[in-house]
mmCIF file of N, CA and C in Angstrom:
data_model
loop_
_atom_site.group_PDB
_atom_site.id
_atom_site.type_symbol
_atom_site.label_atom_id
_atom_site.label_comp_id
_atom_site.label_asym_id
_atom_site.label_seq_id
_atom_site.Cartn_x
_atom_site.Cartn_y
_atom_site.Cartn_z
ATOM 1 N N MET F 1 -27.580 -156.677 23.716
ATOM 2 C CA MET F 1 -28.113 -155.884 24.804
ATOM 3 C C MET F 1 -28.098 -156.744 26.066
ATOM 4 N N ARG F 2 -27.555 -156.167 27.138
ATOM 5 C CA ARG F 2 -27.400 -156.939 28.368
ATOM 6 C C ARG F 2 -28.442 -156.575 29.425
ATOM 7 N N LEU F 3 -29.689 -156.869 29.084
ATOM 8 C CA LEU F 3 -30.796 -156.786 30.034
ATOM 9 C C LEU F 3 -31.614 -158.056 29.889
ATOM 10 N N THR F 4 -32.149 -158.536 30.981
ATOM 11 C CA THR F 4 -33.028 -159.700 30.889
ATOM 12 C C THR F 4 -34.397 -159.257 30.373
ATOM 13 N N ASP F 5 -35.169 -160.221 29.906
ATOM 14 C CA ASP F 5 -36.540 -159.907 29.482
ATOM 15 C C ASP F 5 -37.326 -159.302 30.640
ATOM 16 N N TYR F 6 -37.100 -159.819 31.835
ATOM 17 C CA TYR F 6 -37.798 -159.290 33.011
ATOM 18 C C TYR F 6 -37.432 -157.821 33.256
ATOM 19 N N GLU F 7 -36.142 -157.500 33.132
ATOM 20 C CA GLU F 7 -35.706 -156.110 33.336
ATOM 21 C C GLU F 7 -36.319 -155.182 32.289
ATOM 22 N N ILE F 8 -36.368 -155.636 31.044
ATOM 23 C CA ILE F 8 -36.974 -154.826 29.981
ATOM 24 C C ILE F 8 -38.450 -154.596 30.273
ATOM 25 N N GLU F 9 -39.153 -155.651 30.645
ATOM 26 C CA GLU F 9 -40.580 -155.521 30.976
ATOM 27 C C GLU F 9 -40.786 -154.573 32.155
ATOM 28 N N ALA F 10 -39.917 -154.647 33.149
ATOM 29 C CA ALA F 10 -40.024 -153.781 34.326
ATOM 30 C C ALA F 10 -39.784 -152.318 33.951
ATOM 31 N N ILE F 11 -38.818 -152.079 33.074
ATOM 32 C CA ILE F 11 -38.538 -150.714 32.614
ATOM 33 C C ILE F 11 -39.759 -150.153 31.896
ATOM 34 N N ILE F 12 -40.311 -150.931 30.989
ATOM 35 C CA ILE F 12 -41.474 -150.475 30.215
ATOM 36 C C ILE F 12 -42.676 -150.252 31.128
ATOM 37 N N LYS F 13 -42.912 -151.164 32.046
ATOM 38 C CA LYS F 13 -44.057 -151.022 32.955
ATOM 39 C C LYS F 13 -43.912 -149.771 33.822
ATOM 40 N N SER F 14 -42.730 -149.544 34.373
ATOM 41 C CA SER F 14 -42.493 -148.352 35.193
ATOM 42 C C SER F 14 -42.639 -147.085 34.361
ATOM 43 N N PHE F 15 -42.151 -147.124 33.132
ATOM 44 C CA PHE F 15 -42.275 -145.975 32.231
ATOM 45 C C PHE F 15 -43.745 -145.636 31.996
ATOM 46 N N LYS F 16 -44.540 -146.643 31.678
ATOM 47 C CA LYS F 16 -45.969 -146.420 31.418
ATOM 48 C C LYS F 16 -46.688 -145.904 32.660
ATOM 49 N N GLU F 17 -46.348 -146.449 33.827
ATOM 50 C CA GLU F 17 -46.981 -146.025 35.079
ATOM 51 C C GLU F 17 -46.740 -144.544 35.364
ATOM 52 N N VAL F 18 -45.526 -144.082 35.111
ATOM 53 C CA VAL F 18 -45.144 -142.730 35.510
ATOM 54 C C VAL F 18 -45.312 -141.715 34.384
ATOM 55 N N PHE F 19 -44.775 -142.029 33.209
ATOM 56 C CA PHE F 19 -44.738 -141.042 32.126
ATOM 57 C C PHE F 19 -45.913 -141.158 31.161
ATOM 58 N N LYS F 20 -46.556 -142.298 31.148
ATOM 59 C CA LYS F 20 -47.732 -142.562 30.301
ATOM 60 C C LYS F 20 -47.394 -142.690 28.819
ATOM 61 N N LYS F 21 -46.713 -141.693 28.250
ATOM 62 C CA LYS F 21 -46.401 -141.764 26.816
ATOM 63 C C LYS F 21 -45.021 -141.184 26.547
ATOM 64 N N GLY F 22 -44.471 -141.610 25.412
ATOM 65 C CA GLY F 22 -43.147 -141.151 25.020
ATOM 66 C C GLY F 22 -42.309 -142.304 24.500
ATOM 67 N N GLU F 23 -41.001 -142.146 24.617
ATOM 68 C CA GLU F 23 -40.047 -143.158 24.159
ATOM 69 C C GLU F 23 -39.016 -143.382 25.253
ATOM 70 N N ILE F 24 -38.489 -144.596 25.299
ATOM 71 C CA ILE F 24 -37.413 -144.891 26.236
ATOM 72 C C ILE F 24 -36.350 -145.720 25.530
ATOM 73 N N TYR F 25 -35.097 -145.320 25.732
ATOM 74 C CA TYR F 25 -33.949 -145.965 25.103
ATOM 75 C C TYR F 25 -32.992 -146.470 26.177
ATOM 76 N N LEU F 26 -32.368 -147.602 25.903
ATOM 77 C CA LEU F 26 -31.227 -148.073 26.668
ATOM 78 C C LEU F 26 -29.994 -147.626 25.904
ATOM 79 N N PHE F 27 -29.022 -147.035 26.610
ATOM 80 C CA PHE F 27 -27.778 -146.660 25.943
ATOM 81 C C PHE F 27 -26.616 -146.929 26.886
ATOM 82 N N GLY F 28 -25.421 -146.675 26.425
ATOM 83 C CA GLY F 28 -24.241 -146.906 27.253
ATOM 84 C C GLY F 28 -23.750 -148.339 27.165
ATOM 85 N N SER F 29 -23.017 -148.753 28.200
ATOM 86 C CA SER F 29 -22.324 -150.048 28.161
ATOM 87 C C SER F 29 -23.270 -151.242 28.094
ATOM 88 N N ARG F 30 -24.487 -151.129 28.589
ATOM 89 C CA ARG F 30 -25.414 -152.267 28.565
ATOM 90 C C ARG F 30 -25.906 -152.608 27.160
ATOM 91 N N VAL F 31 -25.661 -151.732 26.199
ATOM 92 C CA VAL F 31 -26.037 -152.017 24.810
ATOM 93 C C VAL F 31 -25.013 -152.956 24.174
ATOM 94 N N ASP F 32 -23.782 -152.942 24.692
ATOM 95 C CA ASP F 32 -22.672 -153.706 24.128
ATOM 96 C C ASP F 32 -22.569 -155.073 24.808
ATOM 97 N N ASP F 33 -22.858 -156.125 24.056
ATOM 98 C CA ASP F 33 -22.818 -157.489 24.598
ATOM 99 C C ASP F 33 -21.416 -157.953 24.975
ATOM 100 N N THR F 34 -20.375 -157.290 24.478
ATOM 101 C CA THR F 34 -19.005 -157.712 24.762
ATOM 102 C C THR F 34 -18.480 -157.141 26.077
ATOM 103 N N LYS F 35 -19.183 -156.186 26.643
ATOM 104 C CA LYS F 35 -18.736 -155.573 27.898
ATOM 105 C C LYS F 35 -19.386 -156.272 29.080
ATOM 106 N N ARG F 36 -18.826 -156.032 30.258
ATOM 107 C CA ARG F 36 -19.363 -156.623 31.479
ATOM 108 C C ARG F 36 -19.703 -155.519 32.461
ATOM 109 N N GLY F 37 -20.644 -155.809 33.349
ATOM 110 C CA GLY F 37 -20.996 -154.848 34.386
ATOM 111 C C GLY F 37 -21.640 -153.602 33.813
ATOM 112 N N GLY F 38 -21.494 -152.525 34.522
ATOM 113 C CA GLY F 38 -22.033 -151.251 34.066
ATOM 114 C C GLY F 38 -23.422 -150.988 34.600
ATOM 115 N N ASP F 39 -23.727 -149.700 34.672
ATOM 116 C CA ASP F 39 -25.044 -149.311 35.146
ATOM 117 C C ASP F 39 -26.047 -149.358 34.001
ATOM 118 N N ILE F 40 -27.296 -149.169 34.334
ATOM 119 C CA ILE F 40 -28.358 -149.128 33.332
ATOM 120 C C ILE F 40 -28.595 -147.663 32.995
ATOM 121 N N ASP F 41 -28.254 -147.271 31.773
ATOM 122 C CA ASP F 41 -28.443 -145.897 31.309
ATOM 123 C C ASP F 41 -29.699 -145.835 30.457
ATOM 124 N N LEU F 42 -30.642 -144.999 30.870
ATOM 125 C CA LEU F 42 -31.912 -144.872 30.160
ATOM 126 C C LEU F 42 -32.120 -143.429 29.723
ATOM 127 N N TYR F 43 -32.609 -143.272 28.513
ATOM 128 C CA TYR F 43 -32.921 -141.956 27.951
ATOM 129 C C TYR F 43 -34.413 -141.921 27.670
ATOM 130 N N ILE F 44 -35.088 -140.892 28.184
ATOM 131 C CA ILE F 44 -36.540 -140.791 28.073
ATOM 132 C C ILE F 44 -36.931 -139.533 27.317
ATOM 133 N N ILE F 45 -37.780 -139.723 26.309
ATOM 134 C CA ILE F 45 -38.397 -138.610 25.593
ATOM 135 C C ILE F 45 -39.880 -138.657 25.949
ATOM 136 N N THR F 46 -40.377 -137.582 26.515
ATOM 137 C CA THR F 46 -41.774 -137.530 26.939
ATOM 138 C C THR F 46 -42.261 -136.092 26.815
ATOM 139 N N PRO F 47 -43.562 -135.883 26.714
ATOM 140 C CA PRO F 47 -44.057 -134.510 26.632
ATOM 141 C C PRO F 47 -43.535 -133.655 27.796
ATOM 142 N N LYS F 48 -43.326 -132.388 27.507
ATOM 143 C CA LYS F 48 -42.711 -131.478 28.474
ATOM 144 C C LYS F 48 -43.389 -131.506 29.843
ATOM 145 N N GLU F 49 -44.719 -131.589 29.863
ATOM 146 C CA GLU F 49 -45.428 -131.573 31.148
ATOM 147 C C GLU F 49 -45.117 -132.793 32.011
ATOM 148 N N ASN F 50 -44.594 -133.859 31.395
ATOM 149 C CA ASN F 50 -44.217 -135.066 32.141
ATOM 150 C C ASN F 50 -42.745 -135.081 32.541
ATOM 151 N N SER F 51 -41.972 -134.147 32.011
ATOM 152 C CA SER F 51 -40.519 -134.140 32.196
ATOM 153 C C SER F 51 -40.119 -133.459 33.503
ATOM 154 N N THR F 52 -40.629 -133.954 34.611
ATOM 155 C CA THR F 52 -40.343 -133.333 35.904
ATOM 156 C C THR F 52 -39.386 -134.189 36.726
ATOM 157 N N ILE F 53 -38.718 -133.538 37.660
ATOM 158 C CA ILE F 53 -37.842 -134.266 38.581
ATOM 159 C C ILE F 53 -38.667 -135.257 39.410
ATOM 160 N N ASP F 54 -39.863 -134.839 39.813
ATOM 161 C CA ASP F 54 -40.734 -135.747 40.578
ATOM 162 C C ASP F 54 -41.005 -137.033 39.807
ATOM 163 N N ASN F 55 -41.299 -136.910 38.512
ATOM 164 C CA ASN F 55 -41.562 -138.103 37.703
ATOM 165 C C ASN F 55 -40.310 -138.953 37.548
ATOM 166 N N LYS F 56 -39.159 -138.314 37.425
ATOM 167 C CA LYS F 56 -37.906 -139.065 37.323
ATOM 168 C C LYS F 56 -37.698 -139.894 38.596
ATOM 169 N N ILE F 57 -37.922 -139.281 39.744
ATOM 170 C CA ILE F 57 -37.761 -139.984 41.020
ATOM 171 C C ILE F 57 -38.791 -141.107 41.154
ATOM 172 N N LYS F 58 -40.035 -140.829 40.803
ATOM 173 C CA LYS F 58 -41.082 -141.862 40.853
ATOM 174 C C LYS F 58 -40.717 -143.044 39.959
ATOM 175 N N PHE F 59 -40.195 -142.754 38.769
ATOM 176 C CA PHE F 59 -39.785 -143.798 37.832
ATOM 177 C C PHE F 59 -38.679 -144.660 38.445
ATOM 178 N N LEU F 60 -37.655 -144.012 39.000
ATOM 179 C CA LEU F 60 -36.545 -144.757 39.592
ATOM 180 C C LEU F 60 -37.012 -145.624 40.758
ATOM 181 N N ILE F 61 -37.880 -145.096 41.600
ATOM 182 C CA ILE F 61 -38.402 -145.875 42.729
ATOM 183 C C ILE F 61 -39.211 -147.069 42.225
ATOM 184 N N SER F 62 -40.077 -146.823 41.256
ATOM 185 C CA SER F 62 -40.896 -147.895 40.688
ATOM 186 C C SER F 62 -40.021 -148.984 40.077
ATOM 187 N N LEU F 63 -39.012 -148.576 39.325
ATOM 188 C CA LEU F 63 -38.136 -149.542 38.659
ATOM 189 C C LEU F 63 -37.317 -150.329 39.679
ATOM 190 N N GLN F 64 -36.764 -149.660 40.672
ATOM 191 C CA GLN F 64 -35.971 -150.378 41.669
ATOM 192 C C GLN F 64 -36.833 -151.305 42.518
ATOM 193 N N ASP F 65 -38.084 -150.953 42.722
ATOM 194 C CA ASP F 65 -38.999 -151.873 43.411
ATOM 195 C C ASP F 65 -39.171 -153.165 42.619
ATOM 196 N N LYS F 66 -39.086 -153.065 41.300
ATOM 197 C CA LYS F 66 -39.304 -154.230 40.434
ATOM 198 C C LYS F 66 -38.038 -155.056 40.215
ATOM 199 N N ILE F 67 -36.897 -154.393 40.035
ATOM 200 C CA ILE F 67 -35.674 -155.127 39.668
ATOM 201 C C ILE F 67 -34.620 -155.137 40.769
ATOM 202 N N GLY F 68 -34.882 -154.464 41.865
ATOM 203 C CA GLY F 68 -33.927 -154.450 42.969
ATOM 204 C C GLY F 68 -32.908 -153.330 42.835
ATOM 205 N N GLU F 69 -32.025 -153.279 43.823
ATOM 206 C CA GLU F 69 -31.007 -152.240 43.877
ATOM 207 C C GLU F 69 -30.016 -152.435 42.748
ATOM 208 N N GLN F 70 -30.021 -151.518 41.822
ATOM 209 C CA GLN F 70 -29.043 -151.485 40.741
ATOM 210 C C GLN F 70 -28.731 -150.031 40.454
ATOM 211 N N LYS F 71 -27.571 -149.780 39.892
ATOM 212 C CA LYS F 71 -27.201 -148.420 39.497
ATOM 213 C C LYS F 71 -27.946 -148.102 38.213
ATOM 214 N N ILE F 72 -28.821 -147.100 38.276
ATOM 215 C CA ILE F 72 -29.631 -146.707 37.125
ATOM 216 C C ILE F 72 -29.477 -145.213 36.924
ATOM 217 N N ASP F 73 -29.091 -144.815 35.730
ATOM 218 C CA ASP F 73 -29.007 -143.405 35.371
ATOM 219 C C ASP F 73 -30.104 -143.099 34.371
ATOM 220 N N VAL F 74 -30.835 -142.016 34.609
ATOM 221 C CA VAL F 74 -31.930 -141.617 33.726
ATOM 222 C C VAL F 74 -31.670 -140.209 33.213
ATOM 223 N N VAL F 75 -31.718 -140.067 31.895
ATOM 224 C CA VAL F 75 -31.620 -138.763 31.246
ATOM 225 C C VAL F 75 -32.970 -138.490 30.608
ATOM 226 N N ILE F 76 -33.573 -137.361 30.977
ATOM 227 C CA ILE F 76 -34.845 -136.966 30.374
ATOM 228 C C ILE F 76 -34.566 -135.880 29.352
ATOM 229 N N SER F 77 -35.134 -136.030 28.179
ATOM 230 C CA SER F 77 -34.898 -135.105 27.073
ATOM 231 C C SER F 77 -35.251 -133.671 27.464
ATOM 232 N N LYS F 78 -34.295 -132.769 27.209
ATOM 233 C CA LYS F 78 -34.505 -131.336 27.413
ATOM 234 C C LYS F 78 -34.159 -130.570 26.153
ATOM 235 N N ASP F 79 -33.040 -130.972 25.550
ATOM 236 C CA ASP F 79 -32.518 -130.262 24.385
ATOM 237 C C ASP F 79 -31.788 -131.286 23.528
ATOM 238 N N LYS F 80 -32.382 -131.627 22.407
ATOM 239 C CA LYS F 80 -31.804 -132.692 21.577
ATOM 240 C C LYS F 80 -30.469 -132.309 20.955
ATOM 241 N N ASN F 81 -29.994 -131.096 21.218
ATOM 242 C CA ASN F 81 -28.660 -130.704 20.772
ATOM 243 C C ASN F 81 -27.588 -131.117 21.776
ATOM 244 N N ARG F 82 -27.993 -131.536 22.980
ATOM 245 C CA ARG F 82 -27.007 -132.007 23.960
ATOM 246 C C ARG F 82 -26.375 -133.296 23.451
ATOM 247 N N LEU F 83 -25.072 -133.397 23.627
ATOM 248 C CA LEU F 83 -24.323 -134.557 23.143
ATOM 249 C C LEU F 83 -24.866 -135.865 23.717
ATOM 250 N N ILE F 84 -25.181 -135.891 24.997
ATOM 251 C CA ILE F 84 -25.675 -137.132 25.608
ATOM 252 C C ILE F 84 -26.976 -137.587 24.957
ATOM 253 N N GLU F 85 -27.836 -136.647 24.586
ATOM 254 C CA GLU F 85 -29.099 -137.009 23.933
ATOM 255 C C GLU F 85 -28.849 -137.521 22.521
ATOM 256 N N GLN F 86 -27.940 -136.893 21.816
ATOM 257 C CA GLN F 86 -27.611 -137.348 20.465
ATOM 258 C C GLN F 86 -27.019 -138.750 20.498
ATOM 259 N N GLU F 87 -26.134 -139.008 21.460
ATOM 260 C CA GLU F 87 -25.520 -140.332 21.589
ATOM 261 C C GLU F 87 -26.555 -141.396 21.966
ATOM 262 N N ALA F 88 -27.462 -141.048 22.862
ATOM 263 C CA ALA F 88 -28.488 -142.012 23.294
ATOM 264 C C ALA F 88 -29.365 -142.436 22.124
ATOM 265 N N ILE F 89 -29.731 -141.485 21.280
ATOM 266 C CA ILE F 89 -30.573 -141.807 20.125
ATOM 267 C C ILE F 89 -29.769 -142.553 19.062
ATOM 268 N N LYS F 90 -28.544 -142.099 18.818
ATOM 269 C CA LYS F 90 -27.715 -142.683 17.753
ATOM 270 C C LYS F 90 -27.262 -144.113 18.083
ATOM 271 N N ARG F 91 -26.808 -144.325 19.310
ATOM 272 C CA ARG F 91 -26.221 -145.614 19.680
ATOM 273 C C ARG F 91 -27.121 -146.465 20.577
ATOM 274 N N GLY F 92 -28.206 -145.882 21.040
ATOM 275 C CA GLY F 92 -29.081 -146.593 21.968
ATOM 276 C C GLY F 92 -30.039 -147.547 21.278
ATOM 277 N N VAL F 93 -30.709 -148.335 22.097
ATOM 278 C CA VAL F 93 -31.712 -149.291 21.634
ATOM 279 C C VAL F 93 -33.062 -148.840 22.187
ATOM 280 N N LYS F 94 -34.007 -148.607 21.285
ATOM 281 C CA LYS F 94 -35.338 -148.188 21.729
ATOM 282 C C LYS F 94 -36.036 -149.377 22.371
ATOM 283 N N LEU F 95 -36.454 -149.190 23.618
ATOM 284 C CA LEU F 95 -37.148 -150.247 24.347
ATOM 285 C C LEU F 95 -38.657 -150.130 24.216
ATOM 286 N N TYR F 96 -39.139 -148.887 24.036
ATOM 287 C CA TYR F 96 -40.588 -148.688 23.985
ATOM 288 C C TYR F 96 -40.906 -147.331 23.373
ATOM 289 N N GLU F 97 -42.020 -147.288 22.641
ATOM 290 C CA GLU F 97 -42.584 -146.033 22.152
ATOM 291 C C GLU F 97 -44.093 -146.162 22.202
ATOM 292 N N GLY F 98 -44.726 -145.206 22.805
ATOM 293 C CA GLY F 98 -46.178 -145.271 22.881
ATOM 294 C C GLY F 98 -46.790 -144.029 23.475
#
């Protein structure tokens, strides 16, 4: 996994601040240690009442305040039948659950 300990801590802290509870996964190219570059792809499972665009924006702002300008893509769970959600769970790395 190609994230620093600081980046992981920042992701978890921002997640807790905004979403309070749920799960967060890292997926995509940053999971593969043999690849270089790439954006940070995050998949979030949280109760429906927390799954708002406002919370997604708040999360991104909070995270970028902590780790600086980086390309970050966030997918919030809507329908676990979507291919992107299945891939995130199957190939992703769970960073936090609470």
